């Protein structure tokens, strides 16, 4: 198209897309370019501002590698990851939450009641509950993956002092749908802020903190997979999670106990438990696969 103007440039772009373009791809591209062009016009974007934005993306690429993806972090801190999650999980099950970059495939499997705390510093925390469907049926054979930071706020992959897969495990529910594990309380921590995303934080007066949380993935035949997090009631960062992951149904009490007799039966840690210990009760509710 010749003589492209501010009024015709959006349509000109769309006209360049061939008929063989996959319909969903064409729809997404159309909307993306419509919104991007409208953004430039509405803000009267200057050349310098646009180049600054492109440099930001270039820098994000430069700092990314197999271990670190600054674009995913950008998606997290702008709320895009959470928004896409919420669009994809409008059902009556447990809310989903961000996956984050610290999930490791292949964590060792513990039996129900297993001890994930091992030699980690910190008070014993018992996390216990059941997996059920939205209809209330207990789910046997659900695979639960759990990963978290140590008391110092670091995941094992960020901390040379921790062994591989420290504070990461999987567990499979039995006929009663129950899971139970002993661990330590995770700590609040900062998302990486030494790259372009950190610049964004500083330029906008934001903090990189996330409230303490336990990460879970729950998978079972016939149900939608659930990626979620459980947060600690009272955490100072619940209202300012840098990645917008907190939902009301994911905030749980860490209930203090000073009596070892109150420990649930069948915990591997029973002999070594110390007081005070803390209890977190959390049930996972899974939506049917095709909901
Ligand atoms: C995390 O929960 O580990 C996390 C999530 C998003 C960005 C960075 C870290
Ligand atoms: Fe995390």
XYZ file of N, CA and C in Angstrom, residues 17-204:
564
model
N -1.158 -9.548 5.675
C -1.182 -10.943 6.145
C -1.897 -11.794 5.100
N -1.247 -12.889 4.707
C -1.796 -13.732 3.646
C -2.986 -14.555 4.110
N -3.731 -15.087 3.138
C -4.937 -15.865 3.463
C -4.615 -17.163 4.183
N -3.361 -17.613 4.005
C -2.983 -18.888 4.636
C -2.738 -18.723 6.147
N -2.788 -17.474 6.663
C -2.521 -17.266 8.094
C -3.544 -18.028 8.932
N -3.054 -18.750 9.897
C -3.932 -19.472 10.814
C -4.925 -18.476 11.452
N -6.244 -18.805 11.465
C -7.258 -17.835 11.905
C -7.017 -17.281 13.321
N -6.631 -18.147 14.257
C -6.417 -17.659 15.638
C -5.181 -16.738 15.681
N -4.135 -17.125 14.914
C -2.929 -16.282 14.866
C -3.290 -14.916 14.282
N -4.110 -14.941 13.217
C -4.503 -13.683 12.569
C -5.308 -12.814 13.539
N -6.199 -13.463 14.282
C -7.032 -12.719 15.244
C -6.143 -12.062 16.314
N -5.201 -12.865 16.859
C -4.325 -12.325 17.917
C -3.453 -11.198 17.379
N -2.899 -11.406 16.189
C -2.041 -10.374 15.580
C -2.830 -9.095 15.320
N -4.041 -9.293 14.774
C -4.901 -8.140 14.468
C -5.121 -7.309 15.721
N -5.524 -7.997 16.799
C -5.833 -7.273 18.040
C -4.579 -6.627 18.606
N -3.456 -7.357 18.547
C -2.221 -6.808 19.111
C -1.814 -5.529 18.374
N -1.867 -5.577 17.052
C -1.432 -4.406 16.274
C -2.452 -3.268 16.409
N -3.736 -3.619 16.437
C -4.749 -2.557 16.649
C -4.485 -1.827 17.958
N -4.258 -2.626 19.031
C -4.036 -1.998 20.351
C -2.717 -1.235 20.377
N -1.672 -1.782 19.750
C -0.363 -1.111 19.768
C -0.434 0.209 18.992
N -1.088 0.186 17.847
C -1.203 1.422 17.069
C -2.063 2.447 17.823
N -3.133 1.970 18.451
C -3.993 2.894 19.210
C -3.217 3.485 20.389
N -2.381 2.664 20.998
C -1.548 3.131 22.125
C -0.614 4.259 21.662
N 0.042 4.044 20.507
C 0.980 5.065 19.999
C 0.246 6.366 19.706
N -0.951 6.245 19.145
C -1.695 7.467 18.797
C -2.217 8.160 20.059
N -2.759 7.356 20.966
C -3.348 7.951 22.182
C -2.297 8.658 23.023
N -1.103 8.060 23.090
C -0.058 8.654 23.942
C 0.811 9.645 23.168
N 0.553 9.752 21.847
C 1.424 10.595 21.002
C 2.886 10.234 21.282
N 3.153 8.951 21.177
C 4.462 8.375 21.509
C 5.581 9.054 20.711
N 6.655 9.435 21.412
C 7.770 10.065 20.695
C 8.765 8.991 20.236
N 9.602 9.378 19.283
C 10.625 8.461 18.784
C 11.547 8.027 19.929
N 11.938 8.980 20.779
C 12.854 8.662 21.896
C 12.196 7.662 22.849
N 10.925 7.875 23.146
C 10.231 6.955 24.060
C 10.158 5.551 23.464
N 9.854 5.477 22.189
C 9.749 4.151 21.547
C 11.116 3.466 21.549
N 12.186 4.215 21.236
C 13.530 3.628 21.242
C 13.918 3.179 22.651
N 13.498 3.926 23.666
C 13.764 3.539 25.060
C 13.086 2.195 25.369
N 11.845 2.066 24.887
C 11.112 0.808 25.089
C 11.816 -0.354 24.389
N 12.279 -0.114 23.178
C 12.974 -1.188 22.446
C 14.289 -1.541 23.124
N 14.973 -0.530 23.675
C 16.221 -0.825 24.389
C 15.925 -1.672 25.627
N 14.820 -1.387 26.288
C 14.424 -2.187 27.455
C 14.294 -3.657 27.043
N 13.611 -3.904 25.923
C 13.433 -5.289 25.466
C 14.769 -5.909 25.050
N 15.616 -5.099 24.408
C 16.948 -5.591 24.025
C 17.719 -6.007 25.282
N 17.698 -5.143 26.294
C 18.412 -5.458 27.545
C 17.844 -6.718 28.202
N 16.521 -6.871 28.117
C 15.895 -8.074 28.700
C 16.426 -9.324 27.989
N 16.600 -9.211 26.681
C 17.152 -10.342 25.933
C 18.595 -10.611 26.323
N 19.371 -9.534 26.488
C 20.797 -9.684 26.806
C 21.028 -10.388 28.140
N 20.142 -10.144 29.113
C 20.368 -10.713 30.459
C 19.728 -12.106 30.587
N 18.976 -12.506 29.581
C 18.296 -13.816 29.641
C 19.220 -14.923 29.155
N 19.080 -16.088 29.760
C 19.786 -17.281 29.296
C 18.949 -18.497 29.679
N 19.555 -19.688 29.651
C 18.767 -20.887 29.967
C 18.247 -20.887 31.399
N 18.935 -20.186 32.290
C 18.551 -20.168 33.707
C 17.636 -19.000 34.049
N 17.679 -17.965 33.240
C 16.961 -16.745 33.611
C 16.211 -16.198 32.398
N 14.912 -15.947 32.568
C 14.133 -15.401 31.460
C 13.489 -14.095 31.918
N 14.125 -12.983 31.506
C 13.653 -11.666 31.943
C 12.282 -11.325 31.341
N 11.948 -11.943 30.206
C 10.642 -11.667 29.588
C 9.513 -12.279 30.424
N 9.769 -13.493 30.968
C 8.759 -14.097 31.833
C 8.589 -13.233 33.090
N 9.709 -12.755 33.612
C 9.637 -11.894 34.798
C 8.856 -10.615 34.486
N 9.100 -10.058 33.302
C 8.375 -8.851 32.884
C 6.875 -9.140 32.808
N 6.547 -10.307 32.254
C 5.141 -10.719 32.180
C 4.558 -10.848 33.593
N 5.353 -11.377 34.527
C 4.888 -11.550 35.912
C 4.648 -10.201 36.590
N 5.613 -9.282 36.464
C 5.519 -8.044 37.262
C 4.581 -7.013 36.640
N 4.170 -7.250 35.380
C 3.170 -6.355 34.784
C 1.760 -6.925 34.945
N 1.647 -8.082 35.612
C 0.335 -8.678 35.846
C -0.162 -9.515 34.675
N 0.605 -9.597 33.593
C 0.124 -10.366 32.430
C 0.024 -11.849 32.751
N 1.025 -12.393 33.471
C 0.989 -13.835 33.787
C -0.262 -14.155 34.595
N -0.528 -13.330 35.612
C -1.698 -13.590 36.459
C -2.995 -13.400 35.690
N -3.031 -12.385 34.834
C -4.249 -12.140 34.051
C -4.557 -13.328 33.146
N -3.526 -13.820 32.452
C -3.732 -14.969 31.548
C -4.165 -16.201 32.352
N -3.533 -16.385 33.531
C -3.928 -17.479 34.440
C -5.399 -17.396 34.807
N -5.826 -16.200 35.190
C -7.204 -16.035 35.664
C -8.198 -16.247 34.528
N -7.826 -15.795 33.312
C -8.713 -16.000 32.156
C -8.899 -17.504 31.920
N -7.809 -18.257 32.124
C -7.841 -19.692 31.830
C -8.361 -20.546 32.972
N -8.709 -19.950 34.089
C -9.150 -20.787 35.220
C -10.373 -20.191 35.900
N -11.399 -19.970 35.083
C -12.647 -19.454 35.665
C -13.556 -20.629 35.999
N -13.325 -21.227 37.150
C -14.103 -22.381 37.586
C -14.206 -22.329 39.103
N -14.895 -23.341 39.689
C -15.120 -23.311 41.136
C -14.014 -23.983 41.935
N -12.949 -24.406 41.274
C -11.857 -25.070 41.995
C -10.954 -24.060 42.692
N -9.901 -24.578 43.299
C -8.900 -23.723 43.937
C -8.312 -22.751 42.913
N -8.110 -21.507 43.335
C -7.526 -20.508 42.423
C -6.136 -20.936 41.990
N -5.794 -20.587 40.770
C -4.420 -20.826 40.335
C -3.576 -19.610 40.694
N -2.264 -19.775 40.603
C -1.352 -18.660 40.860
C -0.084 -18.888 40.055
N 0.805 -17.912 40.064
C 1.955 -17.973 39.152
C 2.869 -19.174 39.425
N 3.432 -19.698 38.346
C 4.368 -20.827 38.446
C 5.727 -20.357 38.969
N 6.186 -19.198 38.486
C 7.517 -18.720 38.876
C 8.601 -19.534 38.214
N 9.846 -19.096 38.336
C 10.943 -19.742 37.605
C 11.660 -20.855 38.374
N 11.194 -21.226 39.569
C 12.005 -22.124 40.403
C 11.456 -23.550 40.507
N 10.515 -23.901 39.627
C 10.019 -25.282 39.642
C 11.066 -26.193 38.996
N 11.392 -27.309 39.663
C 12.342 -28.269 39.086
C 11.623 -29.576 38.801
N 11.790 -30.063 37.590
C 11.199 -31.360 37.242
C 12.032 -32.456 37.896
N 11.369 -33.489 38.407
C 12.098 -34.661 38.906
C 12.405 -34.641 40.384
N 11.670 -33.856 41.168
C 11.906 -33.845 42.627
C 11.573 -35.218 43.206
N 12.296 -35.641 44.248
C 12.054 -36.979 44.809
C 10.635 -37.118 45.377
N 10.088 -38.351 45.260
C 8.738 -38.583 45.787
C 8.810 -38.968 47.258
N 7.971 -38.359 48.068
C 7.858 -38.718 49.488
C 6.544 -39.463 49.694
N 6.502 -40.380 50.673
C 5.208 -40.979 51.009
C 4.346 -39.947 51.731
N 3.045 -40.168 51.780
C 2.172 -39.268 52.535
C 2.670 -39.241 53.990
N 2.861 -38.039 54.540
C 3.403 -37.914 55.898
C 4.919 -37.774 55.899
N 5.524 -37.743 54.711
C 6.986 -37.696 54.607
C 7.584 -36.403 55.143
N 8.883 -36.459 55.376
C 9.586 -35.319 55.977
C 10.426 -34.588 54.932
N 9.997 -33.390 54.608
C 10.755 -32.556 53.661
C 11.703 -31.630 54.417
N 11.460 -31.478 55.704
C 12.274 -30.529 56.496
C 13.722 -31.002 56.608
N 13.872 -32.286 56.893
C 15.223 -32.853 57.075
C 16.057 -31.962 57.990
N 17.258 -31.524 57.512
C 18.126 -30.726 58.388
C 17.934 -29.223 58.230
N 16.885 -28.814 57.540
C 16.699 -27.374 57.328
C 16.403 -26.655 58.633
N 16.997 -25.455 58.766
C 16.734 -24.602 59.929
C 15.275 -24.173 59.914
N 14.730 -23.929 61.117
C 13.377 -23.368 61.193
C 12.437 -24.287 61.925
N 11.314 -23.710 62.352
C 10.319 -24.500 63.086
C 9.625 -25.468 62.142
N 9.198 -26.596 62.704
C 8.474 -27.589 61.905
C 7.102 -27.053 61.502
N 6.771 -27.232 60.241
C 5.437 -26.886 59.750
C 4.829 -28.145 59.155
N 3.627 -28.486 59.591
C 2.917 -29.619 59.001
C 1.882 -29.053 58.025
N 1.975 -29.472 56.786
C 0.984 -29.053 55.785
C 0.169 -30.285 55.444
N -1.137 -30.150 55.566
C -1.978 -31.343 55.433
C -3.315 -30.981 54.804
N -3.892 -31.935 54.084
C -5.221 -31.706 53.518
C -5.597 -32.833 52.591
N -6.638 -32.594 51.807
C -7.060 -33.594 50.828
C -7.147 -32.939 49.467
N -7.158 -33.796 48.453
C -7.442 -33.344 47.091
C -8.843 -33.847 46.773
N -9.714 -32.943 46.345
C -11.047 -33.377 45.940
C -11.485 -32.615 44.707
N -12.543 -33.158 44.077
C -13.107 -32.485 42.915
C -14.083 -31.412 43.357
N -14.569 -30.598 42.438
C -15.542 -29.565 42.814
C -16.836 -30.198 43.310
N -17.087 -31.472 42.953
C -18.280 -32.188 43.442
C -18.043 -32.788 44.824
N -16.866 -32.589 45.401
C -16.584 -33.084 46.755
C -15.910 -34.442 46.788
N -15.860 -35.135 45.650
C -15.279 -36.491 45.640
C -13.775 -36.438 45.923
N -13.312 -37.280 46.856
C -11.877 -37.341 47.160
C -11.139 -37.927 45.963
N -9.954 -37.416 45.694
C -9.226 -37.848 44.502
C -8.044 -38.729 44.903
N -8.124 -39.984 44.512
C -7.019 -40.925 44.737
C -6.024 -40.802 43.584
N -4.753 -40.949 43.875
C -3.733 -40.963 42.816
C -3.390 -39.583 42.278
N -3.758 -38.525 43.002
C -3.369 -37.178 42.557
C -1.886 -36.979 42.856
N -1.169 -36.432 41.892
C 0.259 -36.161 42.114
C 0.406 -34.691 42.516
N 1.002 -34.504 43.687
C 1.208 -33.144 44.201
C 2.698 -32.857 44.169
N 3.080 -31.754 43.570
C 4.480 -31.298 43.659
C 4.515 -30.073 44.556
N 5.511 -30.020 45.416
C 5.671 -28.886 46.342
C 7.098 -28.385 46.243
N 7.275 -27.066 46.162
C 8.628 -26.494 46.262
C 8.552 -25.142 46.957
N 9.625 -24.773 47.628
C 9.591 -23.566 48.458
C 11.008 -23.091 48.758
N 11.086 -21.882 49.352
C 12.386 -21.382 49.799
C 12.705 -21.952 51.179
N 13.995 -21.912 51.486
C 14.424 -22.201 52.854
C 14.157 -20.957 53.710
N 14.534 -21.070 54.991
C 14.288 -19.956 55.922
C 14.998 -18.673 55.496
N 16.063 -18.802 54.704
C 16.805 -17.609 54.253
C 16.177 -16.946 53.030
N 15.030 -17.449 52.563
C 14.355 -16.840 51.424
C 14.929 -17.256 50.083
N 15.767 -18.297 50.052
C 16.371 -18.733 48.782
C 15.905 -20.140 48.416
N 15.675 -20.352 47.120
C 15.431 -21.699 46.612
C 16.774 -22.404 46.473
N 16.724 -23.742 46.453
C 18.005 -24.470 46.395
C 18.831 -24.061 45.177
N 18.135 -23.747 44.064
C 18.876 -23.427 42.839
C 19.551 -22.058 42.909
N 19.227 -21.270 43.952
C 19.856 -19.954 44.102
C 20.934 -19.957 45.177
N 21.113 -21.099 45.847
C 21.900 -21.115 47.073
C 22.838 -22.333 47.066
N 24.141 -22.075 46.889
C 25.111 -23.172 46.784
C 25.150 -24.009 48.063
N 24.671 -23.456 49.184
C 24.735 -24.205 50.451
C 23.629 -25.257 50.571
N 22.624 -25.169 49.726
C 21.543 -26.155 49.804
C 21.785 -27.269 48.783
N 21.391 -28.493 49.187
C 21.535 -29.623 48.260
C 20.514 -29.532 47.131
N 20.817 -30.207 46.020
C 19.856 -30.250 44.917
C 18.518 -30.772 45.432
N 17.454 -30.175 44.979
C 16.080 -30.560 45.318
C 15.745 -30.353 46.796
N 16.597 -29.570 47.523
C 16.216 -29.283 48.911
C 14.860 -28.573 48.924
N 13.972 -29.017 49.794
C 12.634 -28.438 49.961
C 11.781 -28.507 48.684
N 11.990 -29.572 47.925
C 11.157 -29.868 46.739
C 10.772 -31.343 46.827
N 9.541 -31.662 46.573
C 9.157 -33.082 46.571
C 7.900 -33.281 45.747
N 7.582 -34.541 45.501
C 6.261 -34.874 44.981
C 5.644 -35.888 45.939
N 4.336 -36.082 45.828
C 3.612 -36.986 46.738
C 2.346 -37.421 46.007
N 1.930 -38.667 46.226
C 0.734 -39.157 45.539
C -0.315 -39.512 46.585
N -1.545 -39.017 46.389
C -2.590 -39.271 47.379
C -3.071 -40.721 47.307
N -3.479 -41.258 48.464
C -4.049 -42.608 48.523
C -5.565 -42.555 48.349
N -6.233 -43.639 48.758
C -7.694 -43.728 48.541
C -8.455 -42.631 49.280
N -7.865 -42.124 50.390
C -8.562 -41.083 51.158
C -8.280 -39.679 50.619
N -7.540 -39.588 49.508
C -7.255 -38.283 48.893
C -6.329 -37.408 49.713
N -5.757 -37.970 50.797
C -5.011 -37.126 51.739
C -3.543 -36.977 51.357
N -2.997 -35.810 51.675
C -1.555 -35.598 51.609
C -1.137 -34.981 52.940
N 0.112 -35.150 53.320
C 0.639 -34.525 54.538
C 2.153 -34.515 54.419
N 2.748 -33.415 54.819
C 4.200 -33.301 54.713
C 4.691 -32.386 55.829
N 5.882 -32.658 56.345
C 6.479 -31.712 57.292
C 7.560 -30.939 56.566
N 7.597 -29.650 56.858
C 8.557 -28.795 56.186
C 8.899 -27.620 57.106
N 9.457 -26.547 56.543
C 9.711 -25.331 57.325
C 8.953 -24.187 56.693
N 8.802 -23.115 57.459
C 8.077 -21.962 56.923
C 8.952 -21.276 55.880
N 8.407 -21.066 54.670
C 9.202 -20.314 53.680
C 9.289 -18.845 54.107
N 10.159 -18.082 53.471
C 10.329 -16.676 53.841
C 9.963 -15.781 52.661
N 9.550 -14.526 52.942
C 9.365 -13.590 51.825
C 10.691 -13.413 51.095
N 10.658 -13.111 49.818
C 11.912 -12.889 49.101
C 11.683 -11.930 47.951
N 12.798 -11.449 47.398
C 12.707 -10.489 46.300
C 12.836 -11.216 44.969
N 12.019 -10.866 43.981
C 12.250 -11.386 42.635
C 13.505 -10.696 42.104
N 14.201 -11.307 41.137
C 15.467 -10.715 40.681
C 15.273 -9.264 40.237
N 16.081 -8.347 40.808
C 15.903 -6.925 40.473
C 17.219 -6.297 40.013
N 18.119 -7.158 39.487
C 19.406 -6.648 39.007
C 19.417 -6.488 37.495
N 18.245 -6.543 36.855
C 18.163 -6.396 35.397
C 17.168 -5.308 35.028
N 16.715 -5.298 33.779
C 15.771 -4.275 33.323
C 14.499 -4.213 34.179
N 14.010 -5.377 34.642
C 12.800 -5.346 35.469
C 13.066 -4.588 36.773
N 14.278 -4.744 37.308
C 14.660 -3.979 38.503
C 14.633 -2.478 38.223
N 15.094 -2.099 37.019
C 15.048 -0.669 36.624
C 13.610 -0.170 36.642
N 12.723 -1.035 36.129
C 11.300 -0.678 36.095
C 10.774 -0.459 37.519
N 11.167 -1.366 38.426
C 10.756 -1.218 39.834
C 11.216 0.131 40.378
N 12.503 0.429 40.163
C 13.059 1.659 40.748
C 12.430 2.903 40.112
N 12.167 2.825 38.810
C 11.583 3.986 38.121
C 10.158 4.244 38.568
N 9.499 3.208 39.136
C 8.088 3.368 39.489
C 7.860 3.255 40.998
